[in-house]
Amino acid sequence: MKISSKYYLSLPIALAFTLFSVSCDKDRNKPGYSYFPDMEESRSYETYSENPVLEGGNTNLLPVENTIPRGIIPYQFEKTEEDRKLAGQNLLNPYLGKPNEAQILKEGKRLYNIYCLHCHGDKGDGKGFLFTSGKYPYPPASLLTDKVVTKPDGEMFHAISIGFGVMGAHQGQIQPDDRWKIVSYIRRELIERQ
């Protein structure tokens, strides 16, 4: 007896349809069969689960004391008057006199507009939106006063990093290179433009 080619073609289709039908289930709360349970149920502890092996019982541990994140150089000065003056003496602007100064100032302006404009204003006169809108009662420092103009770049960098007076620290938001670009923009564009 000869078997037709239609039979050979319909058999795999019927088998595939049967397997597909069996694999479907109306109850979506049951996940079905687990072929590789080690992929679903990890032997390791979950991040915030209790861990009887470790001291304190937490799986998620804090970093070792004095650990420094990769790519970060700790800032060596504190928020004191002495350290502010030391920063002014010891920190030099790495972008001073560079051939690509126009590009640095353009980036400095962009960063100034992101981080400084809302308090110090477009001209650096301390009349930013927070003060002029009445949301902040005390006027931010003008960057155009003799007190600021005569400060070395290192002191400006220190003020951005650690904060000064009511201004908070920005070293957590702005990378050191970007802080220097902001200082360059303030020095070259805002102060010299007035």
XYZ file of N, CA and C in Angstrom:
582
model
N 0.838 -1.172 0.000
C 0.000 0.000 0.000
C 0.888 1.242 0.000
N 0.554 2.153 -0.852
C 1.342 3.362 -1.014
C 0.688 4.502 -0.223
N 1.541 5.237 0.585
C 1.041 6.357 1.391
C 1.250 7.636 0.593
N 0.215 8.442 0.553
C 0.293 9.655 -0.270
C 1.126 10.734 0.420
N 1.587 11.666 -0.381
C 2.407 12.757 0.151
C 1.578 13.724 0.991
N 0.262 13.742 0.774
C -0.608 14.579 1.600
C -0.555 14.123 3.055
N -0.438 12.827 3.250
C -0.380 12.269 4.597
C 0.882 12.747 5.301
N 2.018 12.712 4.610
C 3.283 13.135 5.200
C 3.257 14.621 5.570
N 2.560 15.395 4.808
C 2.466 16.823 5.071
C 1.462 17.132 6.177
N 0.361 16.419 6.208
C -0.672 16.698 7.201
C -0.314 16.168 8.582
N 0.493 15.134 8.661
C 0.880 14.569 9.959
C 1.668 15.586 10.808
N 2.719 16.223 10.295
C 3.425 17.215 11.125
C 2.554 18.421 11.476
N 1.671 18.810 10.560
C 0.786 19.939 10.855
C -0.172 19.579 11.978
N -0.728 18.380 11.938
C -1.640 17.928 12.989
C -0.906 17.807 14.315
N 0.312 17.289 14.285
C 1.108 17.143 15.506
C 1.428 18.528 16.097
N 1.806 19.480 15.264
C 2.102 20.835 15.735
C 0.854 21.490 16.312
N -0.282 21.310 15.669
C -1.536 21.866 16.164
C -1.900 21.267 17.518
N -1.692 19.954 17.669
C -1.984 19.282 18.937
C -1.085 19.821 20.044
N 0.209 19.937 19.770
C 1.136 20.461 20.783
C 0.797 21.907 21.144
N 0.444 22.686 20.164
C 0.075 24.079 20.405
C -1.192 24.160 21.254
N -2.163 23.319 20.976
C -3.421 23.312 21.728
C -3.201 22.892 23.167
N -2.342 21.910 23.379
C -2.075 21.413 24.729
C -1.309 22.456 25.539
N -0.463 23.216 24.867
C 0.349 24.194 25.597
C -0.468 25.393 26.062
N -1.602 25.654 25.448
C -2.453 26.777 25.850
C -3.281 26.384 27.060
N -3.441 27.322 27.977
C -4.204 27.058 29.185
C -5.019 28.305 29.503
N -6.258 28.098 29.912
C -7.114 29.239 30.233
C -6.731 29.868 31.567
N -6.126 29.094 32.455
C -5.748 29.593 33.771
C -4.366 30.243 33.679
N -4.321 31.569 33.670
C -3.050 32.280 33.507
C -2.254 32.357 34.813
N -2.832 31.901 35.910
C -2.120 31.932 37.184
C -1.132 30.787 37.314
N -1.260 29.786 36.481
C -0.326 28.661 36.504
C 0.673 28.845 35.370
N 1.952 28.915 35.685
C 2.941 29.186 34.648
C 3.199 28.017 33.708
N 2.730 26.855 34.022
C 2.991 25.701 33.161
C 4.200 24.936 33.657
N 4.813 24.213 32.754
C 5.962 23.389 33.115
C 7.236 24.216 33.140
N 8.108 23.868 34.053
C 9.392 24.536 34.157
C 10.466 23.544 33.742
N 11.094 23.801 32.608
C 12.102 22.876 32.095
C 13.475 23.148 32.677
N 13.755 24.396 33.016
C 15.031 24.757 33.619
C 14.767 25.519 34.913
N 14.449 24.840 36.006
C 14.086 25.546 37.240
C 15.236 26.351 37.837
N 16.477 25.990 37.514
C 17.594 26.757 38.056
C 17.640 28.177 37.487
N 17.001 28.392 36.351
C 16.937 29.735 35.780
C 15.846 30.564 36.470
N 14.801 29.912 36.947
C 13.696 30.619 37.600
C 13.951 30.838 39.077
N 14.428 29.833 39.725
C 14.632 29.872 41.170
C 16.123 29.857 41.446
N 16.664 31.038 41.651
C 18.099 31.182 41.844
C 18.515 30.647 43.208
N 19.677 30.051 43.259
C 20.216 29.590 44.543
C 20.768 30.761 45.351
N 21.137 31.825 44.671
C 21.702 32.979 45.373
C 20.602 33.744 46.107
N 21.017 34.547 47.063
C 20.074 35.353 47.831
C 19.634 36.556 47.006
N 18.383 36.943 47.161
C 17.896 38.147 46.504
C 18.507 39.362 47.201
N 18.547 40.486 46.518
C 19.273 41.662 46.995
C 18.849 42.113 48.389
N 17.565 42.232 48.643
C 17.094 42.767 49.922
C 16.545 41.691 50.849
N 16.878 40.437 50.592
C 16.374 39.362 51.445
C 17.275 39.189 52.665
N 16.758 38.459 53.643
C 17.556 38.163 54.831
C 18.597 37.115 54.478
N 19.747 37.220 55.130
C 20.836 36.296 54.866
C 21.398 35.823 56.195
N 21.175 34.566 56.550
C 21.650 34.077 57.842
C 23.166 33.923 57.903
N 23.838 33.959 56.777
C 25.278 33.745 56.741
C 26.047 35.008 57.126
N 25.537 36.161 56.708
C 26.256 37.414 56.923
C 25.873 38.070 58.245
N 26.822 38.796 58.784
C 26.602 39.514 60.033
C 25.572 40.616 59.808
N 24.591 40.724 60.659
C 23.530 41.704 60.503
C 22.335 41.155 59.751
N 22.507 40.058 59.056
C 21.402 39.394 58.386
C 20.958 40.000 57.070
N 21.658 41.001 56.552
C 21.272 41.623 55.283
C 22.135 41.105 54.140
N 21.508 40.831 53.022
C 22.260 40.409 51.840
C 22.926 41.602 51.178
N 22.211 42.725 51.103
C 22.746 43.932 50.471
C 23.655 44.642 51.469
N 24.957 44.598 51.245
C 25.919 45.184 52.170
C 26.317 46.590 51.736
N 26.693 47.396 52.706
C 27.226 48.726 52.414
C 28.665 48.583 51.939
N 29.174 49.543 51.169
C 30.575 49.452 50.752
C 31.500 49.560 51.955
N 32.686 49.041 51.798
C 33.682 49.109 52.856
C 33.993 50.576 53.128
N 34.244 50.910 54.385
C 34.525 52.287 54.757
C 35.713 52.825 53.965
N 35.628 54.078 53.561
C 36.638 54.780 52.757
C 36.757 54.256 51.331
N 35.741 53.543 50.856
C 35.736 53.085 49.473
C 35.474 54.275 48.560
N 36.209 54.350 47.478
C 36.054 55.439 46.517
C 35.487 54.852 45.234
N 34.400 55.419 44.714
C 33.853 54.907 43.452
C 34.866 55.026 42.320
N 34.777 54.123 41.393
C 35.695 54.111 40.260
C 35.539 55.390 39.434
N 36.665 55.989 39.094
C 36.641 57.191 38.276
C 36.419 58.476 39.058
N 36.323 58.400 40.385
C 36.079 59.585 41.209
C 37.327 59.878 42.043
N 37.754 61.122 42.021
C 38.859 61.551 42.873
C 38.245 62.359 44.004
N 38.485 61.955 45.272
C 37.864 62.685 46.380
C 38.367 64.132 46.455
N 37.465 65.006 46.830
C 37.798 66.425 46.968
C 38.481 66.623 48.310
N 39.666 67.225 48.299
C 40.502 67.254 49.500
C 40.220 68.408 50.447
N 39.318 69.316 50.089
C 39.070 70.480 50.930
C 37.716 70.378 51.619
N 37.640 70.953 52.834
C 36.404 70.968 53.617
C 35.701 72.316 53.434
N 34.509 72.429 54.025
C 33.743 73.676 53.923
C 34.122 74.608 55.080
N 35.345 75.095 55.018
C 35.830 76.061 56.007
C 36.447 77.249 55.261
N 36.589 78.351 55.973
C 37.181 79.556 55.376
C 38.636 79.306 54.974
N 39.369 78.579 55.829
C 40.781 78.295 55.541
C 40.923 77.435 54.288
N 40.091 76.399 54.192
C 40.167 75.514 53.026
C 39.715 76.221 51.750
N 38.800 77.170 51.877
C 38.372 77.930 50.702
C 39.538 78.748 50.154
N 40.284 79.370 51.072
C 41.451 80.146 50.641
C 42.551 79.231 50.106
N 42.735 78.073 50.743
C 43.721 77.100 50.248
C 43.355 76.604 48.854
N 42.072 76.362 48.640
C 41.619 75.925 47.317
C 41.920 77.001 46.283
N 41.736 78.258 46.661
C 42.044 79.353 45.748
C 43.518 79.419 45.390
N 44.379 79.053 46.338
C 45.822 79.083 46.093
C 46.310 77.851 45.333
N 45.709 76.690 45.620
C 46.243 75.425 45.099
C 45.561 74.902 43.842
N 44.313 75.253 43.621
C 43.596 74.727 42.456
C 43.715 75.696 41.289
N 44.193 75.191 40.179
C 44.347 76.010 38.982
C 43.401 75.522 37.905
N 42.823 76.457 37.181
C 41.875 76.136 36.122
C 42.611 75.447 34.969
N 42.282 74.171 34.690
C 42.986 73.458 33.618
C 42.615 73.949 32.218
N 41.566 74.738 32.093
C 41.120 75.207 30.780
C 41.614 76.609 30.448
N 42.391 77.192 31.344
C 42.883 78.547 31.133
C 43.886 78.569 29.981
N 43.619 79.383 28.970
C 44.543 79.538 27.853
C 44.603 78.364 26.888
N 43.608 77.527 26.865
C 43.584 76.384 25.934
C 43.204 76.865 24.533
N 43.688 76.171 23.487
C 43.361 76.606 22.122
C 41.879 76.455 21.766
N 41.192 75.535 22.397
C 39.762 75.324 22.095
C 38.877 76.066 23.092
N 39.265 77.280 23.443
C 38.559 78.050 24.464
C 37.111 78.343 24.077
N 36.854 78.589 22.810
C 35.482 78.889 22.370
C 34.553 77.711 22.644
N 35.036 76.519 22.390
C 34.231 75.314 22.643
C 34.015 75.120 24.143
N 35.045 75.378 24.937
C 34.941 75.245 26.399
C 33.929 76.251 26.942
N 33.978 77.482 26.454
C 33.042 78.508 26.919
C 31.612 78.197 26.494
N 31.453 77.625 25.324
C 30.113 77.233 24.859
C 29.536 76.148 25.771
N 30.365 75.166 26.109
C 29.922 74.104 27.020
C 29.704 74.668 28.420
N 30.573 75.585 28.852
C 30.407 76.230 30.149
C 29.102 76.997 30.240
N 28.725 77.675 29.159
C 27.455 78.404 29.136
C 26.283 77.437 29.233
N 26.370 76.322 28.508
C 25.297 75.321 28.556
C 25.131 74.787 29.979
N 26.245 74.479 30.626
C 26.198 73.961 31.997
C 25.725 75.036 32.978
N 26.174 76.274 32.794
C 25.721 77.386 33.634
C 24.207 77.527 33.533
N 23.679 77.436 32.317
C 22.232 77.560 32.115
C 21.460 76.430 32.785
N 22.082 75.283 32.929
C 21.415 74.151 33.586
C 21.465 74.290 35.104
N 22.642 74.588 35.646
C 22.846 74.506 37.094
C 22.824 75.849 37.829
N 23.111 76.943 37.166
C 23.316 78.207 37.872
C 22.294 79.290 37.537
N 21.749 79.239 36.351
C 20.882 80.297 35.838
C 19.685 80.583 36.738
N 19.065 79.564 37.282
C 17.844 79.759 38.068
C 18.081 80.587 39.331
N 19.305 80.597 39.853
C 19.603 81.426 41.028
C 20.355 82.706 40.647
N 21.450 82.560 39.893
C 22.332 83.694 39.621
C 21.901 84.532 38.428
N 20.972 84.062 37.638
C 20.454 84.839 36.516
C 21.298 84.731 35.261
N 20.740 85.206 34.169
C 21.383 85.125 32.859
C 22.664 85.955 32.807
N 22.669 87.082 33.497
C 23.829 87.977 33.478
C 24.776 87.714 34.644
N 24.403 86.823 35.562
C 25.236 86.554 36.730
C 25.045 87.570 37.832
N 23.993 88.375 37.750
C 23.766 89.455 38.709
C 22.958 89.031 39.935
N 22.647 87.749 40.072
C 21.889 87.263 41.226
C 20.396 87.433 41.079
N 19.936 87.784 39.905
C 18.504 87.996 39.687
C 17.931 86.869 38.829
N 18.084 85.668 39.334
C 17.531 84.510 38.646
C 16.056 84.346 38.943
N 15.452 83.361 38.324
C 14.013 83.143 38.438
C 13.575 82.898 39.884
N 14.360 82.165 40.652
C 13.944 81.867 42.031
C 13.780 83.134 42.859
N 14.633 84.116 42.628
C 14.531 85.358 43.394
C 13.484 86.300 42.802
N 13.487 86.492 41.496
C 12.558 87.444 40.875
C 11.107 86.976 40.949
N 10.886 85.677 41.058
C 9.514 85.167 41.163
C 8.985 85.244 42.591
N 9.861 85.542 43.546
C 9.445 85.624 44.938
C 9.462 84.290 45.654
N 9.899 83.251 44.992
C 9.939 81.925 45.618
C 11.091 81.806 46.614
N 12.106 82.630 46.425
C 13.266 82.611 47.306
C 13.462 84.028 47.832
N 13.339 84.244 49.140
C 13.333 85.616 49.665
C 14.701 86.294 49.693
N 15.765 85.531 49.776
C 17.099 86.106 49.920
C 17.797 86.112 48.560
N 18.308 87.245 48.102
C 18.925 87.276 46.764
C 20.231 86.481 46.724
N 20.405 85.629 45.712
C 21.678 84.915 45.553
C 22.802 85.903 45.256
N 24.020 85.464 45.468
C 25.177 86.336 45.261
C 25.298 86.733 43.798
N 25.648 87.987 43.591
C 25.948 88.453 42.241
C 27.375 88.032 41.917
N 27.566 87.481 40.745
C 28.900 87.047 40.332
C 29.704 88.195 39.737
N 29.119 89.399 39.743
C 29.761 90.556 39.126
C 30.334 91.526 40.150
N 30.193 91.234 41.444
C 30.721 92.119 42.486
C 32.238 91.985 42.569
N 32.878 93.015 43.127
C 34.340 92.984 43.274
C 34.789 91.812 44.138
N 33.963 91.459 45.107
C 34.306 90.351 46.002
C 34.464 89.041 45.222
N 33.599 88.819 44.261
C 33.665 87.592 43.457
C 34.676 87.737 42.329
N 34.731 88.899 41.714
C 35.628 89.117 40.574
C 37.086 88.920 40.973
N 37.448 89.343 42.187
C 38.843 89.240 42.630
C 39.205 87.858 43.167
N 38.232 86.992 43.328
C 38.529 85.641 43.817
C 39.278 84.846 42.757
N 40.224 84.014 43.192
C 40.871 83.121 42.222
C 39.886 82.050 41.734
N 40.195 81.451 40.592
C 39.322 80.421 40.029
C 39.136 79.247 40.984
N 40.167 78.923 41.749
C 40.076 77.809 42.697
C 39.014 78.034 43.758
N 38.833 79.293 44.185
C 37.788 79.596 45.170
C 36.401 79.452 44.562
N 36.256 79.855 43.305
C 34.963 79.659 42.631
C 34.661 78.168 42.497
N 35.669 77.410 42.098
C 35.509 75.961 41.974
C 35.113 75.361 43.318
N 35.753 75.837 44.382
C 35.458 75.358 45.735
C 34.020 75.694 46.127
N 33.573 76.902 45.800
C 32.205 77.308 46.138
C 31.182 76.452 45.399
N 31.453 76.124 44.138
C 30.538 75.255 43.391
C 30.557 73.847 43.979
N 31.734 73.377 44.349
C 31.875 72.002 44.848
C 31.252 71.816 46.220
N 31.648 72.633 47.175
C 31.262 72.458 48.574
C 30.075 73.333 48.960
N 29.891 74.425 48.244
C 28.854 75.376 48.610
C 29.465 76.545 49.357
N 28.717 77.633 49.438
C 29.203 78.814 50.144
C 27.997 79.603 50.615
N 27.963 79.962 51.891
C 26.809 80.667 52.446
C 25.566 79.794 52.349
N 24.511 80.323 51.732
C 23.275 79.539 51.596
C 23.286 78.646 50.358
N 24.296 78.815 49.509
C 24.393 77.973 48.312
C 24.836 76.575 48.713
N 24.136 75.584 48.227
C 24.471 74.202 48.540
C 25.594 73.664 47.670
N 26.102 72.518 48.072
C 27.163 71.848 47.317
C 26.603 71.270 46.021
N 27.391 71.361 44.961
C 26.982 70.825 43.658
C 27.929 69.741 43.152
N 28.864 69.312 43.999
C 29.812 68.310 43.518
C 29.149 66.965 43.249
N 28.000 66.724 43.836
C 27.274 65.489 43.563
C 26.555 65.519 42.226
N 26.284 66.711 41.700
C 25.558 66.841 40.435
C 26.473 67.155 39.252
N 27.574 67.841 39.508
C 28.420 68.330 38.412
C 29.814 67.708 38.529
N 30.272 67.099 37.465
C 31.614 66.509 37.423
C 32.668 67.611 37.531
N 33.879 67.297 38.058
C 34.917 68.329 38.213
C 35.252 69.077 36.921
N 35.388 68.370 35.805
C 35.692 69.047 34.535
C 34.605 70.047 34.162
N 33.362 69.658 34.408
C 32.251 70.554 34.087
C 32.227 71.765 35.016
N 32.636 71.576 36.277
C 32.708 72.716 37.198
C 33.743 73.726 36.720
N 34.875 73.218 36.209
C 35.897 74.124 35.685
C 35.399 74.857 34.446
N 34.592 74.201 33.635
C 34.030 74.869 32.448
C 33.077 75.986 32.861
N 32.318 75.744 33.925
C 31.423 76.789 34.439
C 32.236 77.970 34.964
N 33.311 77.678 35.705
C 34.184 78.745 36.216
C 34.771 79.536 35.048
N 35.205 78.835 34.007
C 35.768 79.516 32.829
C 34.730 80.420 32.181
N 33.499 79.940 32.076
C 32.432 80.750 31.478
C 32.151 81.988 32.334
N 32.072 81.801 33.644
C 31.819 82.945 34.540
C 32.944 83.966 34.406
N 34.169 83.487 34.412
C 35.332 84.382 34.360
C 35.430 85.096 33.004
N 35.319 84.360 31.914
C 35.558 84.924 30.581
C 34.345 85.652 29.996
N 33.173 85.105 30.202
C 31.991 85.674 29.550
C 31.243 86.656 30.451
N 30.868 86.216 31.648
C 30.026 87.067 32.497
C 30.797 88.245 33.075
N 31.979 87.967 33.635
C 32.734 89.031 34.309
C 33.361 89.983 33.294
N 33.999 89.455 32.263
C 34.673 90.320 31.287
C 33.685 91.044 30.379
N 32.460 90.542 30.284
C 31.443 91.148 29.421
C 30.804 92.378 30.062
N 30.847 92.473 31.392
C 30.133 93.562 32.080
C 30.711 94.931 31.831
